[in-house]
PDB file of C-alpha atoms in Angstrom:
ATOM      1  CA  MET I   1      30.397   4.718-140.420  1.00 54.00           C
ATOM      2  CA  ALA I   2      31.153   7.488-142.689  1.00 52.00           C
ATOM      3  CA  SER I   3      30.694  11.309-141.764  1.00 55.00           C
ATOM      4  CA  SER I   4      28.706  12.379-144.498  1.00 66.00           C
ATOM      5  CA  SER I   5      27.336  10.940-148.084  1.00 65.00           C
ATOM      6  CA  SER I   6      28.788  11.878-151.274  1.00 65.00           C
ATOM      7  CA  SER I   7      26.293  11.021-153.602  1.00 71.00           C
ATOM      8  CA  GLY I   8      24.806  14.447-153.928  1.00 79.00           C
ATOM      9  CA  LEU I   9      21.255  13.650-153.490  1.00 86.00           C
ATOM     10  CA  THR I  10      18.962  16.363-152.020  1.00 89.00           C
ATOM     11  CA  PHE I  11      16.402  15.147-149.425  1.00 92.00           C
ATOM     12  CA  LYS I  12      13.287  16.776-148.700  1.00 92.00           C
ATOM     13  CA  LEU I  13      11.350  15.353-145.578  1.00 92.00           C
ATOM     14  CA  HIS I  14       7.651  16.213-145.112  1.00 90.00           C
ATOM     15  CA  PRO I  15       6.233  16.501-141.549  1.00 88.00           C
ATOM     16  CA  LEU I  16       3.658  13.976-142.128  1.00 88.00           C
ATOM     17  CA  VAL I  17       6.320  11.255-142.156  1.00 91.00           C
ATOM     18  CA  ILE I  18       7.872  12.704-138.546  1.00 90.00           C
ATOM     19  CA  VAL I  19       4.201  12.880-137.136  1.00 88.00           C
ATOM     20  CA  ASN I  20       3.458   8.849-138.306  1.00 90.00           C
ATOM     21  CA  ILE I  21       6.791   7.522-136.895  1.00 92.00           C
ATOM     22  CA  SER I  22       6.205   9.499-133.639  1.00 90.00           C
ATOM     23  CA  ASP I  23       2.690   8.276-133.462  1.00 89.00           C
ATOM     24  CA  HIS I  24       3.752   4.521-134.109  1.00 90.00           C
ATOM     25  CA  PHE I  25       6.344   4.739-131.526  1.00 91.00           C
ATOM     26  CA  THR I  26       4.153   6.236-128.870  1.00 88.00           C
ATOM     27  CA  ARG I  27       1.403   3.660-129.443  1.00 88.00           C
ATOM     28  CA  ILE I  28       3.835   0.551-129.305  1.00 87.00           C
ATOM     29  CA  LYS I  29       5.357   2.080-125.861  1.00 86.00           C
ATOM     30  CA  SER I  30       2.125   2.544-124.440  1.00 82.00           C
ATOM     31  CA  GLN I  31       0.742  -0.709-125.609  1.00 80.00           C
ATOM     32  CA  SER I  32       3.810  -2.682-123.971  1.00 75.00           C
ATOM     33  CA  ALA I  33       3.882  -3.555-120.640  1.00 56.00           C
ATOM     34  CA  PRO I  34       6.922  -2.223-118.588  1.00 55.00           C
ATOM     35  CA  ALA I  35       8.043  -3.870-115.163  1.00 51.00           C
ATOM     36  CA  PRO I  36       7.294  -1.777-112.272  1.00 49.00           C
ATOM     37  CA  ASN I  37       9.666   1.438-112.074  1.00 50.00           C
ATOM     38  CA  GLY I  38      10.711   0.740-115.592  1.00 47.00           C
ATOM     39  CA  VAL I  39      13.397  -1.882-114.510  1.00 48.00           C
ATOM     40  CA  ASP I  40      13.223  -5.360-115.527  1.00 49.00           C
ATOM     41  CA  ASN I  41      12.696  -7.987-112.525  1.00 49.00           C
ATOM     42  CA  ALA I  42      15.804 -10.195-113.956  1.00 48.00           C
ATOM     43  CA  SER I  43      18.086  -7.100-114.896  1.00 50.00           C
ATOM     44  CA  PRO I  44      18.858  -4.061-112.464  1.00 52.00           C
ATOM     45  CA  HIS I  45      19.032  -2.173-115.955  1.00 57.00           C
ATOM     46  CA  PRO I  46      16.487   0.111-117.286  1.00 59.00           C
ATOM     47  CA  THR I  47      14.180  -1.712-119.786  1.00 68.00           C
ATOM     48  CA  PRO I  48      15.028  -0.165-123.424  1.00 72.00           C
ATOM     49  CA  PRO I  49      12.587   1.635-125.295  1.00 77.00           C
ATOM     50  CA  PRO I  50      10.868  -0.574-128.122  1.00 85.00           C
ATOM     51  CA  ARG I  51      12.047  -0.007-131.738  1.00 89.00           C
ATOM     52  CA  VAL I  52       9.470   0.425-134.531  1.00 91.00           C
ATOM     53  CA  PHE I  53       9.919  -0.153-138.061  1.00 92.00           C
ATOM     54  CA  GLY I  54       8.191   0.903-141.467  1.00 91.00           C
ATOM     55  CA  CYS I  55       8.562   1.945-144.987  1.00 92.00           C
ATOM     56  CA  VAL I  56       9.033   5.955-146.224  1.00 93.00           C
ATOM     57  CA  ILE I  57       7.261   6.659-149.575  1.00 92.00           C
ATOM     58  CA  GLY I  58       7.834   9.282-151.826  1.00 92.00           C
ATOM     59  CA  VAL I  59       9.076  10.585-155.496  1.00 92.00           C
ATOM     60  CA  GLN I  60      12.255  10.889-156.770  1.00 90.00           C
ATOM     61  CA  ARG I  61      13.009  13.713-159.510  1.00 89.00           C
ATOM     62  CA  GLY I  62      16.604  13.567-160.895  1.00 87.00           C
ATOM     63  CA  ARG I  63      19.066  14.281-157.869  1.00 88.00           C
ATOM     64  CA  THR I  64      16.145  15.414-155.578  1.00 90.00           C
ATOM     65  CA  VAL I  65      14.451  12.816-153.336  1.00 92.00           C
ATOM     66  CA  GLU I  66      11.046  14.088-151.410  1.00 92.00           C
ATOM     67  CA  ILE I  67       9.611  11.770-148.791  1.00 92.00           C
ATOM     68  CA  PHE I  68       5.939  12.438-148.727  1.00 90.00           C
ATOM     69  CA  ASN I  69       4.601   9.575-146.258  1.00 90.00           C
ATOM     70  CA  SER I  70       5.139   6.454-144.575  1.00 91.00           C
ATOM     71  CA  PHE I  71       3.645   3.110-143.461  1.00 90.00           C
ATOM     72  CA  GLU I  72       4.087   0.744-140.882  1.00 90.00           C
ATOM     73  CA  LEU I  73       5.660  -3.031-141.035  1.00 89.00           C
ATOM     74  CA  LEU I  74       5.809  -5.967-139.214  1.00 88.00           C
ATOM     75  CA  TYR I  75       9.252  -6.911-137.641  1.00 85.00           C
ATOM     76  CA  ASP I  76      10.741 -10.028-136.455  1.00 82.00           C
ATOM     77  CA  GLY I  77      13.192  -9.594-133.960  1.00 76.00           C
ATOM     78  CA  SER I  78      14.559 -13.084-133.624  1.00 79.00           C
ATOM     79  CA  THR I  79      15.418 -13.123-137.157  1.00 79.00           C
ATOM     80  CA  TYR I  80      15.964  -9.387-138.172  1.00 77.00           C
ATOM     81  CA  SER I  81      13.742  -9.684-140.612  1.00 81.00           C
ATOM     82  CA  LEU I  82      10.380  -8.051-142.364  1.00 84.00           C
ATOM     83  CA  ASP I  83       7.297  -9.565-143.081  1.00 87.00           C
ATOM     84  CA  ARG I  84       7.653  -9.385-146.773  1.00 87.00           C
ATOM     85  CA  ALA I  85       3.997 -10.616-147.397  1.00 89.00           C
ATOM     86  CA  PHE I  86       2.553  -7.789-145.088  1.00 89.00           C
ATOM     87  CA  LEU I  87       5.022  -5.463-147.140  1.00 89.00           C
ATOM     88  CA  GLU I  88       3.929  -6.348-150.608  1.00 89.00           C
ATOM     89  CA  LYS I  89       0.205  -6.012-149.330  1.00 89.00           C
ATOM     90  CA  LYS I  90       0.978  -2.709-148.146  1.00 89.00           C
ATOM     91  CA  GLN I  91       2.779  -1.551-150.845  1.00 87.00           C
ATOM     92  CA  GLU I  92      -0.091  -2.756-153.345  1.00 88.00           C
ATOM     93  CA  LEU I  93      -2.875  -0.721-151.137  1.00 87.00           C
ATOM     94  CA  TYR I  94      -0.673   2.633-151.310  1.00 85.00           C
ATOM     95  CA  LYS I  95      -0.149   2.277-154.734  1.00 86.00           C
ATOM     96  CA  LYS I  96      -3.879   2.309-155.714  1.00 87.00           C
ATOM     97  CA  VAL I  97      -4.264   5.505-153.430  1.00 84.00           C
ATOM     98  CA  PHE I  98      -0.873   7.060-154.551  1.00 84.00           C
ATOM     99  CA  PRO I  99       0.269   5.718-157.962  1.00 87.00           C
ATOM    100  CA  HIS I 100       3.250   8.162-158.201  1.00 89.00           C
ATOM    101  CA  PHE I 101       4.287   7.298-154.992  1.00 90.00           C
ATOM    102  CA  TYR I 102       7.178   4.593-154.640  1.00 90.00           C
ATOM    103  CA  VAL I 103       8.834   3.056-151.743  1.00 91.00           C
ATOM    104  CA  LEU I 104      12.291   5.218-151.135  1.00 92.00           C
ATOM    105  CA  GLY I 105      13.430   3.172-148.039  1.00 92.00           C
ATOM    106  CA  TRP I 106      12.164   2.580-144.530  1.00 92.00           C
ATOM    107  CA  TYR I 107      12.645   4.028-141.098  1.00 93.00           C
ATOM    108  CA  SER I 108      13.205   3.252-137.349  1.00 92.00           C
ATOM    109  CA  THR I 109      13.441   4.524-133.952  1.00 91.00           C
ATOM    110  CA  GLY I 110      16.896   4.742-132.067  1.00 88.00           C
ATOM    111  CA  SER I 111      19.734   6.528-130.690  1.00 85.00           C
ATOM    112  CA  ASP I 112      21.963   5.454-133.658  1.00 86.00           C
ATOM    113  CA  ALA I 113      22.172   2.897-136.684  1.00 86.00           C
ATOM    114  CA  GLN I 114      22.678  -0.775-135.391  1.00 86.00           C
ATOM    115  CA  GLU I 115      24.441  -3.535-137.168  1.00 84.00           C
ATOM    116  CA  SER I 116      21.317  -5.501-137.500  1.00 85.00           C
ATOM    117  CA  ASP I 117      19.722  -2.428-139.458  1.00 87.00           C
ATOM    118  CA  MET I 118      21.984  -3.040-142.490  1.00 89.00           C
ATOM    119  CA  ILE I 119      20.175  -6.622-142.654  1.00 88.00           C
ATOM    120  CA  ILE I 120      16.785  -4.902-143.314  1.00 88.00           C
ATOM    121  CA  HIS I 121      18.293  -2.237-145.230  1.00 90.00           C
ATOM    122  CA  LYS I 122      20.006  -4.950-147.925  1.00 89.00           C
ATOM    123  CA  ALA I 123      16.714  -6.875-147.971  1.00 88.00           C
ATOM    124  CA  LEU I 124      14.887  -3.855-149.330  1.00 89.00           C
ATOM    125  CA  MET I 125      17.001  -3.331-152.351  1.00 89.00           C
ATOM    126  CA  ASP I 126      15.388  -5.803-154.407  1.00 88.00           C
ATOM    127  CA  ILE I 127      12.361  -3.055-154.025  1.00 89.00           C
ATOM    128  CA  ASN I 128      14.688   0.090-154.114  1.00 87.00           C
ATOM    129  CA  GLU I 129      18.540  -0.410-155.553  1.00 87.00           C
ATOM    130  CA  SER I 130      19.389   2.437-153.296  1.00 88.00           C
ATOM    131  CA  PRO I 131      17.178   2.548-150.138  1.00 91.00           C
ATOM    132  CA  VAL I 132      17.180   5.442-147.805  1.00 93.00           C
ATOM    133  CA  TYR I 133      17.015   5.054-144.076  1.00 92.00           C
ATOM    134  CA  VAL I 134      15.261   7.591-141.857  1.00 93.00           C
ATOM    135  CA  LEU I 135      16.222   7.196-138.152  1.00 93.00           C
ATOM    136  CA  ILE I 136      14.179   9.218-135.426  1.00 92.00           C
ATOM    137  CA  ASN I 137      15.630   9.294-131.633  1.00 90.00           C
ATOM    138  CA  PRO I 138      12.723   9.221-129.327  1.00 87.00           C
ATOM    139  CA  SER I 139      14.932   9.989-126.244  1.00 84.00           C
ATOM    140  CA  ILE I 140      14.126  13.523-125.111  1.00 77.00           C
ATOM    141  CA  ASN I 141      17.049  16.043-124.891  1.00 78.00           C
ATOM    142  CA  PRO I 142      16.366  19.459-123.917  1.00 74.00           C
ATOM    143  CA  ALA I 143      19.756  20.975-125.038  1.00 75.00           C
ATOM    144  CA  GLN I 144      19.232  19.637-128.647  1.00 77.00           C
ATOM    145  CA  LYS I 145      17.968  22.518-130.769  1.00 76.00           C
ATOM    146  CA  ASP I 146      17.638  20.311-134.190  1.00 82.00           C
ATOM    147  CA  LEU I 147      15.146  17.835-134.842  1.00 85.00           C
ATOM    148  CA  PRO I 148      16.035  14.382-133.720  1.00 88.00           C
ATOM    149  CA  VAL I 149      15.945  12.899-137.379  1.00 91.00           C
ATOM    150  CA  THR I 150      19.123  11.073-139.435  1.00 91.00           C
ATOM    151  CA  ILE I 151      18.769  10.280-142.916  1.00 92.00           C
ATOM    152  CA  PHE I 152      21.330   7.740-143.947  1.00 91.00           C
ATOM    153  CA  GLU I 153      22.285   6.246-147.526  1.00 90.00           C
ATOM    154  CA  SER I 154      24.337   3.294-148.074  1.00 87.00           C
ATOM    155  CA  GLU I 155      27.574   3.287-149.725  1.00 85.00           C
ATOM    156  CA  LEU I 156      30.063   0.487-150.745  1.00 82.00           C
ATOM    157  CA  HIS I 157      33.286   0.963-148.939  1.00 80.00           C
ATOM    158  CA  VAL I 158      36.563  -1.213-148.786  1.00 76.00           C
ATOM    159  CA  ILE I 159      37.507  -1.859-145.461  1.00 78.00           C
ATOM    160  CA  ASP I 160      40.442  -4.169-144.707  1.00 78.00           C
ATOM    161  CA  SER I 161      40.547  -5.242-148.637  1.00 77.00           C
ATOM    162  CA  ILE I 162      36.637  -6.394-148.012  1.00 80.00           C
ATOM    163  CA  PRO I 163      33.797  -4.631-149.885  1.00 82.00           C
ATOM    164  CA  GLN I 164      31.205  -3.686-147.222  1.00 83.00           C
ATOM    165  CA  LEU I 165      27.766  -1.633-147.495  1.00 86.00           C
ATOM    166  CA  ILE I 166      27.998   0.986-144.346  1.00 87.00           C
ATOM    167  CA  PHE I 167      25.533   3.943-143.545  1.00 88.00           C
ATOM    168  CA  VAL I 168      26.479   7.368-144.108  1.00 89.00           C
ATOM    169  CA  ARG I 169      24.662  10.545-142.995  1.00 90.00           C
ATOM    170  CA  SER I 170      22.785  12.799-145.477  1.00 90.00           C
ATOM    171  CA  SER I 171      21.841  16.222-145.016  1.00 89.00           C
ATOM    172  CA  TYR I 172      17.962  17.120-145.504  1.00 91.00           C
ATOM    173  CA  THR I 173      15.618  19.764-145.540  1.00 90.00           C
ATOM    174  CA  ILE I 174      12.002  19.920-143.898  1.00 88.00           C
ATOM    175  CA  GLU I 175       9.403  20.804-147.107  1.00 86.00           C
ATOM    176  CA  THR I 176       5.879  21.273-146.482  1.00 83.00           C
ATOM    177  CA  VAL I 177       2.801  21.930-148.374  1.00 78.00           C
ATOM    178  CA  GLU I 178      -0.277  24.256-147.493  1.00 76.00           C
ATOM    179  CA  ALA I 179      -2.263  21.363-145.939  1.00 75.00           C
ATOM    180  CA  GLU I 180       0.763  20.365-143.808  1.00 75.00           C
ATOM    181  CA  ARG I 181       1.090  23.673-142.535  1.00 75.00           C
ATOM    182  CA  ILE I 182      -2.605  23.803-141.312  1.00 74.00           C
ATOM    183  CA  SER I 183      -2.267  20.650-139.663  1.00 73.00           C
ATOM    184  CA  VAL I 184       1.078  21.426-138.010  1.00 71.00           C
ATOM    185  CA  ASP I 185      -0.338  24.697-136.879  1.00 70.00           C
ATOM    186  CA  HIS I 186      -3.752  23.255-135.720  1.00 68.00           C
ATOM    187  CA  VAL I 187      -1.527  20.432-133.708  1.00 66.00           C
ATOM    188  CA  ALA I 188       0.924  23.097-131.950  1.00 65.00           C
ATOM    189  CA  HIS I 189      -2.100  24.780-130.846  1.00 64.00           C
ATOM    190  CA  LEU I 190      -4.322  21.962-129.468  1.00 60.00           C
ATOM    191  CA  LYS I 191      -4.528  22.236-125.723  1.00 56.00           C
ATOM    192  CA  PRO I 192      -2.984  19.612-123.650  1.00 55.00           C
ATOM    193  CA  SER I 193      -5.512  16.768-122.745  1.00 54.00           C
ATOM    194  CA  ASP I 194      -4.464  16.611-119.098  1.00 54.00           C
ATOM    195  CA  GLY I 195      -6.954  19.883-118.086  1.00 54.00           C
ATOM    196  CA  GLY I 196      -3.643  22.094-118.076  1.00 56.00           C
ATOM    197  CA  SER I 197      -4.654  25.608-116.751  1.00 56.00           C
ATOM    198  CA  ALA I 198      -4.315  28.640-118.803  1.00 55.00           C
ATOM    199  CA  ALA I 199      -1.426  29.325-116.842  1.00 57.00           C
ATOM    200  CA  THR I 200       0.403  26.467-118.031  1.00 66.00           C
ATOM    201  CA  GLN I 201      -0.424  26.494-121.722  1.00 66.00           C
ATOM    202  CA  LEU I 202       1.025  30.552-121.239  1.00 67.00           C
ATOM    203  CA  ALA I 203       4.169  29.221-119.804  1.00 73.00           C
ATOM    204  CA  ALA I 204       4.688  26.873-122.486  1.00 75.00           C
ATOM    205  CA  HIS I 205       4.144  29.616-124.860  1.00 74.00           C
ATOM    206  CA  LEU I 206       6.679  31.619-123.420  1.00 77.00           C
ATOM    207  CA  THR I 207       8.893  28.805-123.177  1.00 82.00           C
ATOM    208  CA  GLY I 208       8.784  28.114-126.902  1.00 82.00           C
ATOM    209  CA  ILE I 209       9.185  32.020-127.710  1.00 83.00           C
ATOM    210  CA  HIS I 210      12.224  32.036-125.247  1.00 84.00           C
ATOM    211  CA  SER I 211      13.676  29.154-126.987  1.00 86.00           C
ATOM    212  CA  ALA I 212      13.019  30.948-130.611  1.00 85.00           C
ATOM    213  CA  ILE I 213      14.657  34.195-130.018  1.00 85.00           C
ATOM    214  CA  LYS I 214      17.768  32.325-127.992  1.00 88.00           C
ATOM    215  CA  MET I 215      18.006  30.654-131.193  1.00 88.00           C
ATOM    216  CA  LEU I 216      17.759  33.652-133.433  1.00 84.00           C
ATOM    217  CA  ASN I 217      20.246  35.497-131.336  1.00 86.00           C
ATOM    218  CA  SER I 218      22.989  32.592-131.648  1.00 88.00           C
ATOM    219  CA  ARG I 219      22.634  32.712-135.561  1.00 84.00           C
ATOM    220  CA  ILE I 220      22.875  36.660-135.488  1.00 84.00           C
ATOM    221  CA  ARG I 221      26.449  36.193-133.432  1.00 88.00           C
ATOM    222  CA  VAL I 222      27.646  33.646-136.070  1.00 87.00           C
ATOM    223  CA  LEU I 223      26.896  36.166-139.024  1.00 85.00           C
ATOM    224  CA  HIS I 224      28.456  38.655-136.864  1.00 87.00           C
ATOM    225  CA  HIS I 225      31.475  36.853-136.098  1.00 89.00           C
ATOM    226  CA  TYR I 226      31.788  35.826-139.998  1.00 87.00           C
ATOM    227  CA  LEU I 227      31.814  39.206-140.907  1.00 88.00           C
ATOM    228  CA  LEU I 228      34.344  40.493-138.268  1.00 89.00           C
ATOM    229  CA  ALA I 229      36.586  37.871-139.354  1.00 89.00           C
ATOM    230  CA  MET I 230      36.015  38.692-143.451  1.00 87.00           C
ATOM    231  CA  GLN I 231      36.492  42.207-142.325  1.00 86.00           C
ATOM    232  CA  LYS I 232      40.074  41.447-140.747  1.00 88.00           C
ATOM    233  CA  GLY I 233      40.940  39.622-143.429  1.00 86.00           C
ATOM    234  CA  GLU I 234      41.030  35.914-141.677  1.00 87.00           C
ATOM    235  CA  ILE I 235      38.623  34.644-144.154  1.00 86.00           C
ATOM    236  CA  PRO I 236      38.515  35.467-147.952  1.00 87.00           C
ATOM    237  CA  SER I 237      35.571  37.646-148.957  1.00 83.00           C
ATOM    238  CA  GLU I 238      32.627  36.315-150.687  1.00 84.00           C
ATOM    239  CA  ASN I 239      30.467  38.812-152.686  1.00 85.00           C
ATOM    240  CA  SER I 240      27.369  36.342-153.147  1.00 85.00           C
ATOM    241  CA  LEU I 241      27.395  35.343-149.600  1.00 84.00           C
ATOM    242  CA  LEU I 242      27.574  39.293-148.579  1.00 86.00           C
ATOM    243  CA  ARG I 243      24.583  39.696-150.777  1.00 87.00           C
ATOM    244  CA  GLN I 244      22.429  36.876-148.910  1.00 85.00           C
ATOM    245  CA  VAL I 245      23.645  38.350-145.463  1.00 83.00           C
ATOM    246  CA  SER I 246      22.684  41.872-146.447  1.00 84.00           C
ATOM    247  CA  SER I 247      19.039  40.421-147.753  1.00 82.00           C
ATOM    248  CA  LEU I 248      18.747  38.561-144.471  1.00 78.00           C
ATOM    249  CA  LEU I 249      19.678  41.411-142.089  1.00 75.00           C
ATOM    250  CA  ARG I 250      17.078  43.665-143.818  1.00 76.00           C
ATOM    251  CA  ARG I 251      14.314  41.088-142.485  1.00 71.00           C
ATOM    252  CA  LEU I 252      15.523  41.481-139.228  1.00 67.00           C
ATOM    253  CA  PRO I 253      13.397  44.186-137.290  1.00 63.00           C
ATOM    254  CA  ALA I 254      15.050  47.358-136.313  1.00 59.00           C
ATOM    255  CA  ILE I 255      14.566  47.604-132.685  1.00 61.00           C
ATOM    256  CA  GLU I 256      16.817  50.444-131.908  1.00 65.00           C
ATOM    257  CA  SER I 257      14.689  52.912-133.517  1.00 70.00           C
ATOM    258  CA  GLU I 258      12.666  55.805-131.620  1.00 75.00           C
ATOM    259  CA  LYS I 259       9.153  54.572-133.207  1.00 75.00           C
ATOM    260  CA  PHE I 260      10.063  51.155-131.843  1.00 73.00           C
ATOM    261  CA  GLN I 261      10.787  52.539-128.476  1.00 78.00           C
ATOM    262  CA  ASP I 262       7.608  54.689-128.383  1.00 81.00           C
ATOM    263  CA  ASP I 263       5.486  51.698-129.832  1.00 80.00           C
ATOM    264  CA  PHE I 264       7.119  49.602-127.271  1.00 79.00           C
ATOM    265  CA  LEU I 265       6.387  51.692-123.944  1.00 85.00           C
ATOM    266  CA  MET I 266       2.903  52.118-125.372  1.00 87.00           C
ATOM    267  CA  GLU I 267       2.156  48.198-125.744  1.00 84.00           C
ATOM    268  CA  TYR I 268       3.864  47.809-122.312  1.00 84.00           C
ATOM    269  CA  ASN I 269       1.836  50.256-120.575  1.00 87.00           C
ATOM    270  CA  ASP I 270      -1.284  49.149-122.144  1.00 85.00           C
ATOM    271  CA  THR I 271      -0.435  45.750-120.644  1.00 84.00           C
ATOM    272  CA  LEU I 272       0.320  46.815-117.445  1.00 85.00           C
ATOM    273  CA  LEU I 273      -3.080  48.758-117.144  1.00 87.00           C
ATOM    274  CA  ILE I 274      -5.032  45.535-118.240  1.00 85.00           C
ATOM    275  CA  THR I 275      -3.038  43.756-115.581  1.00 84.00           C
ATOM    276  CA  TYR I 276      -3.946  46.445-112.803  1.00 86.00           C
ATOM    277  CA  LEU I 277      -7.431  46.539-113.953  1.00 86.00           C
ATOM    278  CA  ALA I 278      -7.932  42.688-113.732  1.00 84.00           C
ATOM    279  CA  MET I 279      -6.549  43.053-110.115  1.00 86.00           C
ATOM    280  CA  PHE I 280      -8.846  45.674-109.220  1.00 86.00           C
ATOM    281  CA  THR I 281     -11.835  43.916-110.736  1.00 87.00           C
ATOM    282  CA  ASN I 282     -10.443  40.881-108.548  1.00 84.00           C
ATOM    283  CA  CYS I 283     -10.291  42.697-105.603  1.00 88.00           C
ATOM    284  CA  SER I 284     -13.620  44.566-105.860  1.00 87.00           C
ATOM    285  CA  SER I 285     -15.217  41.072-106.635  1.00 85.00           C
ATOM    286  CA  THR I 286     -13.620  39.782-103.201  1.00 86.00           C
ATOM    287  CA  MET I 287     -14.894  42.888-101.521  1.00 89.00           C
ATOM    288  CA  ASN I 288     -18.365  42.652-102.794  1.00 87.00           C
ATOM    289  CA  GLU I 289     -18.643  38.768-101.310  1.00 85.00           C
ATOM    290  CA  LEU I 290     -17.350  39.813 -97.897  1.00 86.00           C
ATOM    291  CA  VAL I 291     -19.842  42.585 -97.820  1.00 87.00           C
ATOM    292  CA  ASP I 292     -22.791  40.231 -98.724  1.00 85.00           C
ATOM    293  CA  LYS I 293     -21.355  38.003 -95.994  1.00 85.00           C
ATOM    294  CA  PHE I 294     -21.457  40.815 -93.400  1.00 84.00           C
ATOM    295  CA  ASN I 295     -25.101  41.533 -94.679  1.00 84.00           C
ATOM    296  CA  THR I 296     -26.479  38.129 -94.407  1.00 85.00           C
ATOM    297  CA  ALA I 297     -24.878  37.498 -90.984  1.00 83.00           C
ATOM    298  CA  TYR I 298     -26.263  41.122 -89.959  1.00 81.00           C
ATOM    299  CA  ASP I 299     -29.914  40.118 -90.926  1.00 82.00           C
ATOM    300  CA  ARG I 300     -29.844  36.816 -89.204  1.00 81.00           C
ATOM    301  CA  HIS I 301     -28.484  38.574 -86.194  1.00 77.00           C
ATOM    302  CA  SER I 302     -31.430  41.259 -86.465  1.00 76.00           C
ATOM    303  CA  ARG I 303     -34.176  38.507 -86.973  1.00 74.00           C
ATOM    304  CA  ARG I 304     -33.238  36.559 -83.901  1.00 71.00           C
ATOM    305  CA  GLY I 305     -32.841  39.831 -81.883  1.00 65.00           C
ATOM    306  CA  GLY I 306     -36.346  41.275 -82.906  1.00 57.00           C
ATOM    307  CA  ARG I 307     -38.065  37.747 -82.088  1.00 53.00           C
ATOM    308  CA  ALA I 308     -36.499  37.536 -78.437  1.00 52.00           C
ATOM    309  CA  ALA I 309     -37.712  41.404 -77.809  1.00 50.00           C
ATOM    310  CA  PHE I 310     -41.166  40.306 -79.165  1.00 46.00           C
ATOM    311  CA  ILE I 311     -41.380  37.570 -76.650  1.00 48.00           C
TER     312      ILE I 311
END
């Protein structure tokens, strides 16, 4: 497999495709019946996650390929083939709803492209002579910062004097429209279905902010090291790149000014004041409940003592 593609195509991937593939994989995984403890009775090794397959659709304008949507396909694991009748039916239905969209390729899940994937890839060449392969890795890697999405193209290479098609990686960017941005923001702010507390949601929110700040810090360090190397003459100077870095740095908030320190301390003090007020309110409520209990107990004791004196 080659390291990168040389076709010069620009790929734009929409979030709806990632959401569809993730939903497809989640449903198939939940519907499958795993063995107890995730281990097969006949084998001591863990059961591998199921793979899902489908088509990606979109438009191609010149050298730009924009992937808008996707739909599921039926896959036969014994013959490594797709149900062509089902594919043609789905393609016809989507063509009625999205007349400008064409089948650009297919998608699957897994850690890396497999040899059997080329069979499916070649089978789709009668629909698109240069299909694109979108692969999503469903394994969770907390240390990974980028999306676990890889886009492959196929190129004809001569290996051992034999021409062969191989998968090559292609770079891509995430493209969104207004409706997708609203939907993604709505999904990101959904409360967990397991009844998570407000503290759990706050911790998850703060963890996301912390990760974003760490990523921003690492990117700024890269720019800083690059500028130092350029200043020392270790790398050639590029005025166009310097203008881009200067424009980017102007967008960063200036946090070393006195105004920022004053505003920060004011916000910090307000936050502490609200926290203290909440603690005092909670303490006062607890004390009121305790006093009410003492009053109730005293009233009961007084009634019993009064009746005893009357008798």
